PDB file of C-alpha atoms in Angstrom:
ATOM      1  CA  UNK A   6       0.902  -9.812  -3.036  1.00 95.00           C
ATOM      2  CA  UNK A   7       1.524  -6.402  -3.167  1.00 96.00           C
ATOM      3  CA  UNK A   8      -1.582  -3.492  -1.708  1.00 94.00           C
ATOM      4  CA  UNK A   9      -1.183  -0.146  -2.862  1.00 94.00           C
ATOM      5  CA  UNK A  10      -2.486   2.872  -1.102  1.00 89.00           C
ATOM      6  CA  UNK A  11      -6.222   4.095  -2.691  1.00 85.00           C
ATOM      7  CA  UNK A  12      -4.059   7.328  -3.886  1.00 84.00           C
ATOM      8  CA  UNK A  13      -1.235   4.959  -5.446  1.00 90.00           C
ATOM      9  CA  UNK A  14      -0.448   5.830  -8.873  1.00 92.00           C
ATOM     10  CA  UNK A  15       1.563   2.547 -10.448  1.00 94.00           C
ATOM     11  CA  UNK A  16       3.705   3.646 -13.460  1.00 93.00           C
ATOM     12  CA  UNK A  17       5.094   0.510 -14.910  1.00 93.00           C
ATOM     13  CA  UNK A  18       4.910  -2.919 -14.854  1.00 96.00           C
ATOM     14  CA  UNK A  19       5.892  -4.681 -11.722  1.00 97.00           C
ATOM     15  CA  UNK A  20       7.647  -7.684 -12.807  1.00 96.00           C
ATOM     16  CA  UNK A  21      10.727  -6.800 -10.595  1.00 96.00           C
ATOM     17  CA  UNK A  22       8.714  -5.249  -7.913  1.00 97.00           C
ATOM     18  CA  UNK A  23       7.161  -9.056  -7.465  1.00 97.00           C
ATOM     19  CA  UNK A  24      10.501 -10.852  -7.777  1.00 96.00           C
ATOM     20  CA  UNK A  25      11.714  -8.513  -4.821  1.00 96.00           C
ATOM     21  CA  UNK A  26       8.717  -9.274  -2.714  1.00 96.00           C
ATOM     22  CA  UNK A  27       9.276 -12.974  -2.620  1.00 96.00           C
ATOM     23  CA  UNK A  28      12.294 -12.833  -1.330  1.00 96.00           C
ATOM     24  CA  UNK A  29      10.942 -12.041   2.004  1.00 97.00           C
ATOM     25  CA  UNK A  30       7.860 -12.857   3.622  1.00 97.00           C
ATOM     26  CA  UNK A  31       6.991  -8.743   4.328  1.00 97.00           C
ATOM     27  CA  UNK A  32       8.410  -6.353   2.529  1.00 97.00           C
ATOM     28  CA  UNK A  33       7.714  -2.586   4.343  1.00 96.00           C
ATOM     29  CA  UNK A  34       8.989   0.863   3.196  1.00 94.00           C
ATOM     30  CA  UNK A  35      10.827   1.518   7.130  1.00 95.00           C
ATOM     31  CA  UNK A  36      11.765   5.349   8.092  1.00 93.00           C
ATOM     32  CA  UNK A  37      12.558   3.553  11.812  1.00 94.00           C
ATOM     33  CA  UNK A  38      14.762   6.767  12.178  1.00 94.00           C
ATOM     34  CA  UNK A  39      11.875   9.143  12.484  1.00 94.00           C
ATOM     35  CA  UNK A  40      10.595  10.455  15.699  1.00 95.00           C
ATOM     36  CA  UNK A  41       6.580  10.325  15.238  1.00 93.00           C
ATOM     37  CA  UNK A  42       5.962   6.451  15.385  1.00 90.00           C
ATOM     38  CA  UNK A  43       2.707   6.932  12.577  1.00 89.00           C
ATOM     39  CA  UNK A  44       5.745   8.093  10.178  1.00 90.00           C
ATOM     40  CA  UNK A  45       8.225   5.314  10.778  1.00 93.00           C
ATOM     41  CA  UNK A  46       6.758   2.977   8.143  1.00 94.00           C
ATOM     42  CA  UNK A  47       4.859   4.475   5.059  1.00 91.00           C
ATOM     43  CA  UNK A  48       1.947   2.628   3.979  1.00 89.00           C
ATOM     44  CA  UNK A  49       2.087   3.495   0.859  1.00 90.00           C
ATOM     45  CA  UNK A  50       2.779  -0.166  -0.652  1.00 94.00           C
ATOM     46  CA  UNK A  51       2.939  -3.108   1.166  1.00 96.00           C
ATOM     47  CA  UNK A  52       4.216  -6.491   0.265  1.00 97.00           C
ATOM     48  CA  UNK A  53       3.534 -10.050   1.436  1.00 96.00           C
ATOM     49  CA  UNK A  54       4.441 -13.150  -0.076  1.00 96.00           C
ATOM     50  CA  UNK A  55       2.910 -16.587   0.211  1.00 94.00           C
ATOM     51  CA  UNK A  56       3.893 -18.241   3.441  1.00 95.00           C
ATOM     52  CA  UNK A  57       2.290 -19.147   6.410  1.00 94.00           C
ATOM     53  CA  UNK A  58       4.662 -16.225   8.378  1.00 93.00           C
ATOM     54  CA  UNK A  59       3.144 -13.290   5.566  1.00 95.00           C
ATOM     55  CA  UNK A  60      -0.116 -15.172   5.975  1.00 94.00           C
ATOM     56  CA  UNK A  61      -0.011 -14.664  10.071  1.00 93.00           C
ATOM     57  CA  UNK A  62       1.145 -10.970   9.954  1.00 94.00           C
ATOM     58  CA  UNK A  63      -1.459 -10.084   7.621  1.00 95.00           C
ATOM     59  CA  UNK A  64      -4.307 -11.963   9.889  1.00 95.00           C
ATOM     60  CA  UNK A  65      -3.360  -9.740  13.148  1.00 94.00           C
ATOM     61  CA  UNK A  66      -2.812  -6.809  10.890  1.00 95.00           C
ATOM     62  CA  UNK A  67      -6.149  -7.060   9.737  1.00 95.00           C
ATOM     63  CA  UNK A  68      -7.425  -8.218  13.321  1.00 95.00           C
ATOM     64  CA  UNK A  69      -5.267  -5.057  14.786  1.00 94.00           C
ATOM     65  CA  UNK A  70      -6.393  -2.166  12.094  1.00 94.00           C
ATOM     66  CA  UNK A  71     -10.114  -3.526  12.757  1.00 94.00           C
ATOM     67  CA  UNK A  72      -9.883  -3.124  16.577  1.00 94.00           C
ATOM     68  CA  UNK A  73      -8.076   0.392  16.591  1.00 93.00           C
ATOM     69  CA  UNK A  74     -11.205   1.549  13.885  1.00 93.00           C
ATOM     70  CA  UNK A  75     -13.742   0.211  16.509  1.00 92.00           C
ATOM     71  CA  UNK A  76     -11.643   2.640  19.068  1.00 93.00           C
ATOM     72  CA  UNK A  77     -12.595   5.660  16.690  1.00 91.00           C
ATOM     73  CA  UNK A  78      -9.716   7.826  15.819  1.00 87.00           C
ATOM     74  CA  UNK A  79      -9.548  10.790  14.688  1.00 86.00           C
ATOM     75  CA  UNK A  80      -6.273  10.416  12.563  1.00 84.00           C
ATOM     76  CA  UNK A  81      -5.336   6.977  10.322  1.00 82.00           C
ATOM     77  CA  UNK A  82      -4.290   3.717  11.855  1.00 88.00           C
ATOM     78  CA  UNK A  83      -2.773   2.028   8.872  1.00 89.00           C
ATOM     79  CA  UNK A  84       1.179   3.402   9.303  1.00 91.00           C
ATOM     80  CA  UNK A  85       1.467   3.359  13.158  1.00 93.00           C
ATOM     81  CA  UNK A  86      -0.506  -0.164  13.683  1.00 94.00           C
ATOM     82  CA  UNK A  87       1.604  -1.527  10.490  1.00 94.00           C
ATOM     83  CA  UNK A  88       4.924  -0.462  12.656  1.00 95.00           C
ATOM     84  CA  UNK A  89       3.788  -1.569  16.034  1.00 94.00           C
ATOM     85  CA  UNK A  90       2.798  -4.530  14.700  1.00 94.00           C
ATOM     86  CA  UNK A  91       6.162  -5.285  12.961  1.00 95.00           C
ATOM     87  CA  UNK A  92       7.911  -4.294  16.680  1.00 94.00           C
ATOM     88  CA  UNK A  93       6.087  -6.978  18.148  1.00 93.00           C
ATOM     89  CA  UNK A  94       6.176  -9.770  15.531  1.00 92.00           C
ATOM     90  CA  UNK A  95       9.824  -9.352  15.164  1.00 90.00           C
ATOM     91  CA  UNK A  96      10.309  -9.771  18.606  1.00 90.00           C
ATOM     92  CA  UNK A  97       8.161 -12.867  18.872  1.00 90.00           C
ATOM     93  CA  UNK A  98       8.364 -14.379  15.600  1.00 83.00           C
ATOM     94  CA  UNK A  99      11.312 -14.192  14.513  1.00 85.00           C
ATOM     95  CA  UNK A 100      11.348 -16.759  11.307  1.00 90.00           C
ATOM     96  CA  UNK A 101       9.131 -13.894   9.870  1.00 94.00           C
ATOM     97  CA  UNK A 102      11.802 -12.700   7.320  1.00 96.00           C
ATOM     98  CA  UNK A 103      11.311  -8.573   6.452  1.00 96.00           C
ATOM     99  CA  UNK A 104      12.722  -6.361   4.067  1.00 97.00           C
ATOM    100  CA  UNK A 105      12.912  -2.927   3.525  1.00 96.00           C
ATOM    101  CA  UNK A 106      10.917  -1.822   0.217  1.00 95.00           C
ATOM    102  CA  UNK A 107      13.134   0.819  -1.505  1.00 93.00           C
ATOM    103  CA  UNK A 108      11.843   4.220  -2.249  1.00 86.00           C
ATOM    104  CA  UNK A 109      12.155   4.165  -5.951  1.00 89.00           C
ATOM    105  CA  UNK A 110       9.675   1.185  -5.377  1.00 94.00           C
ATOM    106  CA  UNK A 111       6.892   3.699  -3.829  1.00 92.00           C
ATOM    107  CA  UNK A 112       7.549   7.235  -4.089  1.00 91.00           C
ATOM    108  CA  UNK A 113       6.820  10.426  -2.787  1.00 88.00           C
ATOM    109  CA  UNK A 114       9.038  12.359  -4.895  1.00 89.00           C
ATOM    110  CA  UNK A 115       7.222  11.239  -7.827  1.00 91.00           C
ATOM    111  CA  UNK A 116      10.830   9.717  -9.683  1.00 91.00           C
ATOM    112  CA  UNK A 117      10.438   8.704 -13.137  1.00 91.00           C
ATOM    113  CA  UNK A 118      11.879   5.816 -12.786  1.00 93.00           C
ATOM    114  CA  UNK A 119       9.773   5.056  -9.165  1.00 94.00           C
ATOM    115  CA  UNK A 120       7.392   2.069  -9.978  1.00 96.00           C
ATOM    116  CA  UNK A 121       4.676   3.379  -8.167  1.00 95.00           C
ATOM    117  CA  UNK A 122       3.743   7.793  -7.151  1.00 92.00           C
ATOM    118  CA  UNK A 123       2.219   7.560  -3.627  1.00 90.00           C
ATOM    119  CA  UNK A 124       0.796  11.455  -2.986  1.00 86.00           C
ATOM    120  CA  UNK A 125      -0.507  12.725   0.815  1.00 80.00           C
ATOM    121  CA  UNK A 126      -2.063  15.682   1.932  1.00 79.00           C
ATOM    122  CA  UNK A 127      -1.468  19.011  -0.654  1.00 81.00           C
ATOM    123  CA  UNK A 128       0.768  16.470  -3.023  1.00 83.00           C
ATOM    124  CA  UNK A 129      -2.324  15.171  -4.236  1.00 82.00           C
ATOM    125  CA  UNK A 130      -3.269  18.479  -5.752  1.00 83.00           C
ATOM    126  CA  UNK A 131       0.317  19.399  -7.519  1.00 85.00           C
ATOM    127  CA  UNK A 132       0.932  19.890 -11.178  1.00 89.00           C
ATOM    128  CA  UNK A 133       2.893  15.975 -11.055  1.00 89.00           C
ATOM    129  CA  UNK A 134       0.442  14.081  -9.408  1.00 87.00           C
ATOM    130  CA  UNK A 135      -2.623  15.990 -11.172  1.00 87.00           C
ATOM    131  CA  UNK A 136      -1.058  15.769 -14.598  1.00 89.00           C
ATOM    132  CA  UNK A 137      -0.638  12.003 -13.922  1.00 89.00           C
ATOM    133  CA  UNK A 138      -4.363  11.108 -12.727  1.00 86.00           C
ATOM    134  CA  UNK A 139      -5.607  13.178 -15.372  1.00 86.00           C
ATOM    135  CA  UNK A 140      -3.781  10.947 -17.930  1.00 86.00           C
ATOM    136  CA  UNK A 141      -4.932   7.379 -16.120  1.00 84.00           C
ATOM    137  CA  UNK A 142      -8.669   8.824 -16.290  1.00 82.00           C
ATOM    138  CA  UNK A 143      -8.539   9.882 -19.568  1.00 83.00           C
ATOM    139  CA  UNK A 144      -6.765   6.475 -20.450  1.00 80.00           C
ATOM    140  CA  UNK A 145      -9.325   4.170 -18.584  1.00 77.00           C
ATOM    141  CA  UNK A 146     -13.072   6.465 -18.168  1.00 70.00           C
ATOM    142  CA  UNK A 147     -13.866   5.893 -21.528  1.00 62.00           C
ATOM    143  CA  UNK A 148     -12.954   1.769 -21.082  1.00 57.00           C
ATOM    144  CA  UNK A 149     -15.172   2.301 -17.795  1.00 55.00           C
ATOM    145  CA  UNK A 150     -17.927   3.781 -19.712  1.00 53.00           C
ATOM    146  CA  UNK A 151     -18.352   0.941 -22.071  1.00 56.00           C
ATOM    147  CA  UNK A 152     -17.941  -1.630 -19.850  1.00 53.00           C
ATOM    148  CA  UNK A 153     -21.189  -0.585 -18.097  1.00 51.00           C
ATOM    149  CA  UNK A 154     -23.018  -0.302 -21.253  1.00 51.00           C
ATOM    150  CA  UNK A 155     -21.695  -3.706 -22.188  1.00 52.00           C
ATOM    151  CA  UNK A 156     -22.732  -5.044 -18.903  1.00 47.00           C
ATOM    152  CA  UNK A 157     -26.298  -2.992 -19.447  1.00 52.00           C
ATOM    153  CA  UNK A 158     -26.529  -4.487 -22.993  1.00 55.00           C
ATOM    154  CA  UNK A 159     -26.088  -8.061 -21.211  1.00 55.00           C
ATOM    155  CA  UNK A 160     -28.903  -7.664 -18.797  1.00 51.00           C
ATOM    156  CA  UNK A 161     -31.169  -6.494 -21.020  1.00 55.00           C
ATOM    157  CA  UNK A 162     -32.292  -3.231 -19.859  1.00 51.00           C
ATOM    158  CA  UNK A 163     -30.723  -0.925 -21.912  1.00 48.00           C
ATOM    159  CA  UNK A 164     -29.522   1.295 -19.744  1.00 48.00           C
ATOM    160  CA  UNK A 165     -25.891   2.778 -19.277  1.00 44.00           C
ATOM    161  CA  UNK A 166     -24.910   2.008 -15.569  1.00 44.00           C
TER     162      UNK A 166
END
């Protein structure tokens, strides 16, 4: 299973990206070196694969993300709850087998040879990133469009949406 950020941009197939995630039941992009704890994993792509010990990290994650929303924050929870999560589970599970997810995997840089462009803050809005969205949604909007006429056309109303 692999969950890619909302502002995720995949840019090729992710055959090897799957084959990689298997090998471990979490697969997280770690920057453990950096000194603000919300930067020391990046969110950006995740990867779980199908065993009880993924299963289990991803029912606490969901359990702790859920809790720290109820708490109200005023920044995001995903990155720092991700890594304080992983600090505790490795220390008290520790068949959970993780692996680092390399950075050509999900990329900031925007490499083209990365598998997947993950933009934050002012990125989103550079020439790279823009050119790149611009090309999915004129790629996909018009398959959009029909598909909701189709689905109109189906229901028998006629209408486009």
């Amino acid at each position: 299973i692999l969950c890619v950020d909302i502002d995720g941009i995949v840019r090729r197939p992710l055959d090897e990206v799957f084959r990689m995630i298997e090998r471990a039941d979490v697969t997280l992009h770690f920057r453990l070196g950096e000194r603000r704890v919300w930067r020391r994993v990046m969110a950006g792509a995740v990867g779980v694969s199908h065993s009880k010990a993924a299963l289990g990290f991803c029912e606490k994650l969901a359990n702790a993300i859920w809790r720290a929303l109820h708490m109200r924050p005023t920044d995001h929870v995903d990155q720092p709850v991700i890594y304080y999560l992983y600090v505790i589970r490795r220390r008290l599970k520790r068949r959970i087998r993780w692996q680092h997810m390399p950075a050509g995997v999900v990329d900031v840089a925007f490499g083209d040879d990365s598998f997947i462009w993950s933009a934050k803050g002012a990125l989103k809005e550079g020439v790279v990133f823009s050119r790149a969205t611009s090309a999915l949604e004129a790629t996909y909007a018009l398959n959009l469009d029909q598909s909701h006429a189709i689905y109109a056309e189906a229901r028998g109303d006629g209408t486009n949406g």
